[in-house]
Short mmCIF file of C-alpha atoms in Angstrom, two decimals:
data_model
loop_
_atom_site.label_atom_id
_atom_site.label_comp_id
_atom_site.label_asym_id
_atom_site.label_seq_id
_atom_site.Cartn_x
_atom_site.Cartn_y
_atom_site.Cartn_z
CA MET A 18 76.04 115.82 36.73
CA LEU A 19 75.37 113.43 39.48
CA LYS A 20 77.93 112.87 42.38
CA VAL A 21 77.54 110.09 44.69
CA SER A 22 79.68 109.50 47.58
CA GLY A 23 79.41 107.52 51.08
CA GLN A 24 80.04 103.95 52.19
CA ASP A 25 80.60 101.43 49.37
CA GLN A 26 77.91 98.83 49.10
CA VAL A 27 76.66 95.96 46.85
CA GLY A 28 73.85 96.94 44.62
CA LEU A 29 74.27 100.77 44.88
CA THR A 30 75.08 101.37 40.97
CA ALA A 31 72.14 99.17 40.25
CA ALA A 32 69.65 100.92 42.38
CA LEU A 33 70.74 104.31 41.09
CA SER A 34 70.94 103.32 37.25
CA GLN A 35 67.46 101.75 37.50
CA ILE A 36 65.99 105.10 38.50
CA LEU A 37 67.93 106.85 35.64
CA ALA A 38 66.70 104.15 33.29
CA ASP A 39 63.09 104.43 34.33
CA ALA A 40 63.36 108.22 33.58
CA GLN A 41 65.03 107.27 29.90
CA VAL A 42 68.14 109.12 30.78
CA THR A 43 71.33 108.85 28.31
CA LEU A 44 74.63 108.18 30.13
CA LEU A 45 77.24 110.36 28.67
CA ASP A 46 80.28 109.71 31.03
CA ILE A 47 80.84 107.62 34.29
CA GLY A 48 83.67 107.00 36.53
CA GLN A 49 83.89 105.32 40.16
CA SER A 50 86.57 104.89 42.53
CA VAL A 51 86.72 103.15 45.98
CA ILE A 52 89.20 104.22 48.61
CA HIS A 53 89.12 102.24 51.95
CA ASP A 54 85.41 101.28 51.54
CA GLN A 55 84.46 104.80 50.51
CA VAL A 56 82.86 105.16 47.06
CA SER A 57 82.93 108.06 44.91
CA LEU A 58 80.71 107.56 41.84
CA GLY A 59 80.17 110.47 39.04
CA MET A 60 77.65 110.31 36.23
CA LEU A 61 77.29 112.80 33.60
CA VAL A 62 73.57 112.12 32.03
CA GLN A 63 71.33 113.88 29.57
CA LEU A 64 67.61 114.11 30.60
CA PRO A 65 64.95 114.14 27.98
CA GLU A 66 62.66 116.85 28.00
CA SER A 67 59.75 114.64 28.54
CA ALA A 68 61.18 113.21 31.79
CA ASP A 69 59.69 113.60 35.06
CA HIS A 70 62.56 115.42 36.51
CA ALA A 71 61.11 116.02 39.81
CA THR A 72 60.16 112.30 40.50
CA MET A 73 63.59 111.16 39.33
CA MET A 74 65.36 113.33 41.76
CA LYS A 75 62.86 112.48 44.52
CA GLU A 76 63.59 108.75 43.97
CA LEU A 77 67.41 109.24 43.90
CA LEU A 78 67.16 111.23 47.19
CA TYR A 79 65.08 108.66 48.68
CA GLN A 80 67.81 105.88 47.64
CA ALA A 81 70.39 108.30 49.34
CA HIS A 82 68.56 108.55 52.61
CA GLU A 83 67.99 104.63 52.74
CA ARG A 84 71.57 103.84 51.69
CA ASP A 85 73.20 106.68 54.00
CA ILE A 86 75.03 108.24 51.12
CA GLN A 87 75.10 111.83 49.65
CA ILE A 88 73.94 112.53 46.08
CA ARG A 89 74.70 116.14 44.65
CA PHE A 90 73.28 117.44 41.49
CA SER A 91 75.09 120.16 39.16
CA PRO A 92 73.81 121.43 35.84
CA VAL A 93 76.05 121.44 32.88
CA THR A 94 75.48 123.99 30.25
CA ASP A 95 75.83 123.02 26.57
CA SER A 96 78.83 125.15 26.00
CA ALA A 97 80.76 123.45 28.84
CA TYR A 98 79.74 120.02 27.58
CA GLU A 99 81.13 120.87 24.13
CA GLU A 100 84.39 122.04 25.38
CA TRP A 101 84.67 118.83 27.40
CA VAL A 102 84.00 116.74 24.14
CA GLN A 103 86.67 118.83 22.33
CA GLN A 104 89.26 117.50 24.91
CA GLN A 105 88.86 114.02 23.08
CA GLY A 106 92.06 112.92 21.12
CA LYS A 107 94.55 115.37 22.84
CA ASP A 108 97.71 113.92 24.08
CA ARG A 109 97.30 111.56 27.20
CA PHE A 110 100.49 110.52 29.27
CA VAL A 111 100.79 107.91 32.00
CA LEU A 112 103.12 108.78 35.02
CA THR A 113 103.90 106.01 37.18
CA ILE A 114 105.27 106.66 40.90
CA LEU A 115 107.15 103.93 42.56
CA ALA A 116 108.82 103.59 46.04
CA ARG A 117 108.90 101.28 49.06
CA ARG A 118 106.02 103.81 50.41
CA VAL A 119 104.62 106.50 48.44
CA THR A 120 104.34 109.74 50.74
CA ALA A 121 102.31 112.89 50.49
CA GLU A 122 105.60 114.63 49.93
CA HIS A 123 106.22 112.33 46.88
CA LEU A 124 102.86 113.24 45.46
CA ALA A 125 103.16 116.90 46.32
CA HIS A 126 106.46 117.40 44.48
CA ILE A 127 105.37 115.28 41.66
CA SER A 128 102.08 116.70 41.04
CA ARG A 129 103.43 120.39 41.21
CA ALA A 130 106.05 119.68 38.44
CA VAL A 131 103.06 118.38 36.47
CA SER A 132 100.85 121.35 37.00
CA GLU A 133 103.64 123.60 36.30
CA GLN A 134 104.03 122.17 32.81
CA GLY A 135 100.30 122.60 32.20
CA LEU A 136 99.34 118.93 32.32
CA ASN A 137 96.25 118.15 34.06
CA ILE A 138 95.73 114.93 36.15
CA LYS A 139 92.53 113.03 34.84
CA ASP A 140 92.90 109.73 36.90
CA ILE A 141 94.90 108.42 39.86
CA SER A 142 94.95 104.66 40.67
CA ARG A 143 96.95 102.43 43.03
CA LEU A 144 98.50 99.35 41.25
CA THR A 145 100.13 97.69 44.01
CA GLY A 146 98.05 95.72 46.93
CA ARG A 147 97.35 96.90 50.41
CA VAL A 148 99.92 97.18 52.79
CA SER A 149 99.65 96.26 56.40
CA ARG A 150 100.63 98.94 59.17
CA GLU A 151 101.75 96.33 61.49
CA SER A 152 104.87 95.29 59.67
CA GLN A 153 107.39 97.21 57.14
CA ALA A 154 109.40 94.69 55.26
CA LYS A 155 112.31 95.64 53.04
CA SER A 156 110.31 93.90 50.08
CA ASP A 157 107.52 96.40 50.56
CA LYS A 158 106.59 98.24 47.41
CA ALA A 159 104.07 100.90 46.26
CA CYS A 160 103.04 102.12 42.96
CA ILE A 161 100.56 105.00 42.09
CA GLU A 162 99.54 105.58 38.51
CA LEU A 163 98.62 109.02 37.14
CA THR A 164 96.66 109.66 33.85
CA LEU A 165 97.68 113.06 32.48
CA GLN A 166 96.21 115.12 29.56
CA GLY A 167 97.69 118.08 27.71
CA GLN A 168 100.96 119.03 26.12
CA PRO A 169 103.96 119.69 28.41
CA VAL A 170 105.66 123.11 27.91
CA SER A 171 109.00 121.51 28.00
CA LEU A 172 109.48 117.42 28.11
CA GLU A 173 113.37 118.07 28.92
CA SER A 174 112.57 120.45 31.73
CA LEU A 175 109.88 118.06 33.18
CA ARG A 176 112.18 115.03 32.72
CA LYS A 177 115.00 117.13 34.78
CA GLN A 178 112.60 117.87 37.51
CA PHE A 179 111.74 114.26 37.78
CA LEU A 180 115.30 113.34 38.15
CA GLN A 181 115.81 115.62 40.79
CA ILE A 182 112.64 114.61 42.59
CA SER A 183 113.83 110.89 42.38
CA ALA A 184 117.33 112.09 43.71
CA ASP A 185 116.04 113.86 46.61
CA LEU A 186 113.26 112.05 47.70
CA ASN A 187 114.38 108.18 46.93
CA VAL A 188 111.32 107.75 44.66
CA ASP A 189 111.00 106.57 40.91
CA VAL A 190 109.08 108.59 38.24
CA ALA A 191 108.37 107.19 34.93
CA PHE A 192 106.68 109.39 32.23
CA GLN A 193 105.02 107.74 29.11
CA VAL A 194 102.95 108.52 26.31
CA ASP A 195 99.66 106.73 26.69
CA SER A 196 99.70 104.70 23.37
CA VAL A 197 98.41 101.49 22.25
CA TYR A 198 101.86 99.97 22.83
CA ARG A 199 102.07 100.56 26.52
CA ARG A 200 100.15 97.55 27.44
CA ASN A 201 100.98 95.85 24.22
CA ARG A 202 104.73 94.99 24.59
CA ARG A 203 105.97 91.65 23.51
CA LEU A 204 109.38 91.13 24.08
CA VAL A 205 111.80 91.99 27.05
CA CYS A 206 115.56 91.98 26.92
CA PHE A 207 117.65 92.04 29.97
CA ASP A 208 121.34 92.68 30.82
CA MET A 209 122.72 89.81 33.01
CA ASP A 210 125.33 91.37 35.51
CA SER A 211 123.96 93.77 38.17
CA THR A 212 120.48 93.53 36.39
CA LEU A 213 119.10 89.94 36.52
CA ILE A 214 121.80 89.08 39.04
CA GLU A 215 123.27 91.32 41.93
CA ALA A 216 126.75 90.56 40.94
CA GLU A 217 129.40 90.95 38.19
CA VAL A 218 130.27 87.44 37.14
CA ILE A 219 133.82 88.54 35.74
CA ASP A 220 134.44 90.04 39.11
CA GLU A 221 133.61 86.63 40.66
CA LEU A 222 135.74 84.85 38.19
CA ALA A 223 138.49 87.17 39.01
CA ALA A 224 138.21 86.79 42.74
CA ALA A 225 138.64 82.91 42.17
CA ALA A 226 141.70 83.59 39.94
CA GLY A 227 143.26 85.94 42.50
CA VAL A 228 143.01 89.12 40.37
CA GLY A 229 139.89 90.71 41.86
CA ALA A 230 141.13 94.15 42.49
CA GLN A 231 142.60 94.50 38.88
CA VAL A 232 139.54 93.22 37.19
CA ALA A 233 137.00 95.20 39.47
CA GLU A 234 138.63 98.50 38.81
CA ILE A 235 138.49 97.76 34.86
CA THR A 236 134.83 96.74 35.26
CA GLU A 237 133.74 99.82 37.15
CA ARG A 238 135.64 102.22 34.88
CA ALA A 239 133.97 100.22 31.72
CA MET A 240 130.26 100.48 33.41
CA GLN A 241 130.94 104.17 34.21
CA GLY A 242 131.73 104.81 30.40
CA GLU A 243 135.19 105.73 30.99
CA LEU A 244 136.67 102.83 28.93
CA ASP A 245 135.79 101.17 25.73
CA PHE A 246 133.89 98.02 26.51
CA GLN A 247 135.73 95.97 24.08
CA GLN A 248 139.23 97.09 25.07
CA SER A 249 138.46 96.41 28.84
CA PHE A 250 136.80 92.92 27.99
CA ARG A 251 139.99 91.79 26.41
CA GLU A 252 142.09 93.24 29.43
CA ARG A 253 139.96 91.49 31.88
CA MET A 254 139.77 88.35 30.01
CA ALA A 255 143.52 88.23 29.75
CA LEU A 256 143.85 88.45 33.52
CA LEU A 257 141.59 85.54 33.92
CA LYS A 258 144.22 82.95 31.94
CA GLY A 259 144.68 79.75 33.83
CA LEU A 260 141.49 79.86 35.91
CA ASP A 261 140.29 76.17 36.41
CA GLU A 262 137.11 75.19 34.71
CA SER A 263 135.84 73.61 38.08
CA VAL A 264 135.15 76.84 39.64
CA LEU A 265 132.52 77.97 37.22
CA ARG A 266 129.42 75.76 38.45
CA GLY A 267 130.04 76.80 41.98
CA ILE A 268 130.00 80.56 40.95
CA ALA A 269 126.77 79.92 38.83
CA GLU A 270 124.98 78.16 41.76
CA ARG A 271 126.04 81.19 44.19
CA LEU A 272 124.78 84.03 41.84
CA PRO A 273 122.37 86.08 43.88
CA ILE A 274 119.13 86.44 41.89
CA THR A 275 117.97 90.23 41.80
CA GLU A 276 114.89 90.96 43.85
CA GLY A 277 111.61 90.57 41.91
CA ALA A 278 113.33 88.68 38.96
CA GLU A 279 111.65 85.38 39.34
CA ARG A 280 108.16 87.25 39.87
CA LEU A 281 108.72 89.23 36.73
CA MET A 282 109.54 86.25 34.61
CA THR A 283 106.83 84.02 35.93
CA THR A 284 104.26 86.85 35.00
CA LEU A 285 105.98 87.72 31.72
CA ARG A 286 105.81 83.90 30.71
CA ALA A 287 102.29 83.55 31.81
CA TYR A 288 101.26 86.46 29.52
CA GLY A 289 103.11 85.38 26.69
CA TYR A 290 106.01 87.71 26.33
CA LYS A 291 109.28 86.63 24.76
CA THR A 292 112.35 87.22 27.14
CA ALA A 293 115.95 87.36 26.32
CA ILE A 294 119.39 87.85 27.90
CA LEU A 295 121.60 90.12 26.06
CA SER A 296 124.75 90.48 28.06
CA GLY A 297 128.42 91.48 27.77
CA GLY A 298 129.04 88.38 30.33
CA PHE A 299 129.29 84.87 29.57
CA THR A 300 127.04 82.20 27.84
CA TYR A 301 127.82 79.81 30.56
CA PHE A 302 126.00 81.78 33.25
CA GLY A 303 123.40 83.09 30.87
CA GLU A 304 122.33 79.61 30.10
CA TYR A 305 122.22 78.81 33.82
CA LEU A 306 119.79 81.61 34.32
CA GLN A 307 117.81 80.65 31.25
CA LYS A 308 117.21 77.31 32.58
CA LYS A 309 116.37 78.69 36.25
CA LEU A 310 114.15 81.57 35.06
CA GLY A 311 112.41 80.20 31.85
CA ILE A 312 114.16 82.75 29.70
CA ASP A 313 113.71 82.11 26.02
CA PHE A 314 116.83 83.40 24.37
CA VAL A 315 120.60 84.11 25.56
CA PHE A 316 123.17 86.02 23.77
CA ALA A 317 126.50 86.50 25.60
CA ASN A 318 130.35 86.01 25.21
CA HIS A 319 131.89 82.56 24.69
CA LEU A 320 134.31 81.80 27.78
CA ASP A 321 137.08 79.95 25.99
CA ILE A 322 138.35 76.87 27.81
CA VAL A 323 141.43 74.88 26.76
CA ASP A 324 142.50 71.81 28.58
CA GLY A 325 140.33 72.60 31.52
CA LYS A 326 141.57 76.16 32.08
CA VAL A 327 140.50 79.71 30.82
CA SER A 328 142.41 80.46 28.09
CA GLY A 329 142.17 84.38 28.34
CA GLU A 330 141.42 84.74 24.80
CA VAL A 331 138.53 86.21 23.22
CA LYS A 332 136.68 83.99 20.65
CA GLY A 333 134.23 85.27 18.25
CA ASP A 334 132.41 88.93 18.32
CA ILE A 335 132.14 90.52 21.79
CA VAL A 336 128.78 91.48 23.03
CA ASP A 337 129.30 95.18 23.39
CA GLY A 338 126.59 97.85 23.57
CA GLN A 339 126.00 98.07 19.75
CA LYS A 340 125.83 94.49 19.50
CA LYS A 341 123.01 94.24 22.30
CA ALA A 342 121.10 96.89 20.22
CA ALA A 343 121.71 95.02 16.92
CA LEU A 344 120.34 91.75 18.78
CA LEU A 345 117.38 93.44 20.13
CA LYS A 346 116.40 94.49 16.67
CA GLN A 347 117.22 91.05 15.25
CA LEU A 348 115.05 89.39 17.74
CA ALA A 349 111.95 91.75 17.21
CA GLU A 350 112.19 91.05 13.45
CA GLN A 351 112.69 87.37 14.06
CA GLU A 352 109.52 87.26 16.25
CA GLY A 353 107.46 89.63 13.98
CA ILE A 354 107.46 92.37 16.69
CA GLN A 355 107.70 96.14 16.20
CA LEU A 356 110.39 98.07 18.08
CA GLU A 357 107.84 99.98 19.92
CA GLN A 358 106.66 96.64 21.46
CA THR A 359 110.14 95.96 22.97
CA ILE A 360 111.40 96.44 26.24
CA ALA A 361 115.10 96.82 27.41
CA VAL A 362 116.34 96.73 30.93
CA GLY A 363 120.03 97.19 31.97
CA ASP A 364 122.35 98.93 34.25
CA GLY A 365 125.66 99.85 32.54
CA ALA A 366 126.93 102.54 30.05
CA ASN A 367 126.98 99.39 27.42
CA ASP A 368 123.33 99.15 27.92
CA LEU A 369 122.49 102.67 26.50
CA PRO A 370 122.23 101.79 22.88
CA MET A 371 119.68 98.95 23.44
CA LEU A 372 117.78 101.14 26.10
CA SER A 373 117.55 103.84 23.44
CA GLU A 374 116.49 101.35 20.79
CA ALA A 375 113.68 99.81 22.51
CA GLY A 376 110.08 101.05 22.82
CA LEU A 377 110.46 101.20 26.54
CA GLY A 378 114.21 101.54 27.86
CA ILE A 379 114.60 100.93 31.68
CA ALA A 380 117.83 101.77 33.56
CA PHE A 381 117.64 99.46 36.45
CA ARG A 382 119.60 100.33 39.73
CA ALA A 383 121.92 102.03 37.26
CA LYS A 384 125.11 104.08 37.47
CA PRO A 385 124.34 107.86 37.35
CA ILE A 386 125.46 108.42 33.73
CA VAL A 387 123.10 105.75 32.59
CA LYS A 388 120.29 106.91 34.77
CA GLU A 389 120.61 110.44 33.25
CA SER A 390 120.82 109.34 29.83
CA ALA A 391 117.79 106.57 29.83
CA ARG A 392 114.28 107.59 29.48
CA HIS A 393 113.03 105.84 32.29
CA SER A 394 114.74 104.32 35.53
CA ILE A 395 114.15 102.07 38.47
CA SER A 396 116.12 102.59 41.60
CA THR A 397 113.99 102.02 44.69
CA LEU A 398 112.26 98.71 43.91
CA GLY A 399 113.06 95.31 42.48
CA LEU A 400 112.87 94.05 38.84
CA ASP A 401 109.19 93.04 39.07
CA ALA A 402 108.50 96.90 39.13
CA VAL A 403 108.88 96.86 35.43
CA LEU A 404 105.35 95.13 35.49
CA TYR A 405 103.89 98.40 37.06
CA PHE A 406 105.38 100.43 33.96
CA LEU A 407 103.19 98.12 31.70
CA GLY A 408 100.07 98.99 33.77
CA PHE A 409 99.85 95.75 35.64
CA ARG A 410 98.01 95.42 38.99
CA ASP A 411 99.26 93.25 41.73
CA GLN A 412 96.00 91.01 41.36
CA GLU A 413 97.18 90.37 37.79
CA ILE A 414 100.77 89.37 38.65
CA HIS A 415 101.76 85.82 39.24
#
């Protein structure tokens, strides 16, 4: 094993590998990382019996002296090598840490939880770009990705630990199987209200109709899972009866787009992902966002207008939780996409069926009952943090 460390510099790997090549060395494994211009390079090599070991090591040490770097040599026994080979094919997981600033405390608690479950950290990398110390903006984001190997003692216990760490330290932790599907998702489905936009449209309509308090109370109880969605939807619609159609456009134009939504959609579109809104809200506003953000599909409820006024009646099927899950499966089948390749993002209890159906379900700034039930969650950053779950680095994001 050759371990190289020191100031990163152009041509370092070329110079060292040429010396090894002259000795007809076989390269068995290699890894390199650079942190703040300091390089750490490891190479596991096999030397032929005929090689001039002394000359090779002398030339390597000469290069180290010339370049002001350190090289260490460690022998590896046959048994240790074979044990390393046998680790191939064992379960691998990816753990994603998200926060405005990742701290040593975050890493300490998370890595302790991982080690207590018998998992070994194989790689650590930073997915987000460099952050200036001169300014700390509210939009700062940090993401670190850990590759783990082994089999956790209890996935349920590990998940509970991560939920507690998230709550205590204001950090998001995602734990995924490192499968072929992780970077091969093809369809992303979003809830609209409080997910793509930082508002509940029906509450905005209610405020315009003068029934804001009544509707907001029903909405909150429905999102918390205390009320049947279909029943609550009909009750809220009835309260909107008589609202003038002219107010709709103004509300649509004022809808606050969620942090990171535009960056996320631009990137997904650039890489060929299909996107959809699956909403318990209204098609009028979903189609407005579709044009604004370049979304492929919209499925929501029809806002019935009669003689320029909201009728207060429900027309057609209500898009509730079960309908969202069915639509996700329908779109996947229509596009020739496996369910493992789908992503669903939502915040409310009525999003849980589609979150559980999707290959990657993410509760976004969700109610407690939803965050506890979903497999993954984002609470600290904007919607574009979804890209880090897929392994994107900042330089790959549009």
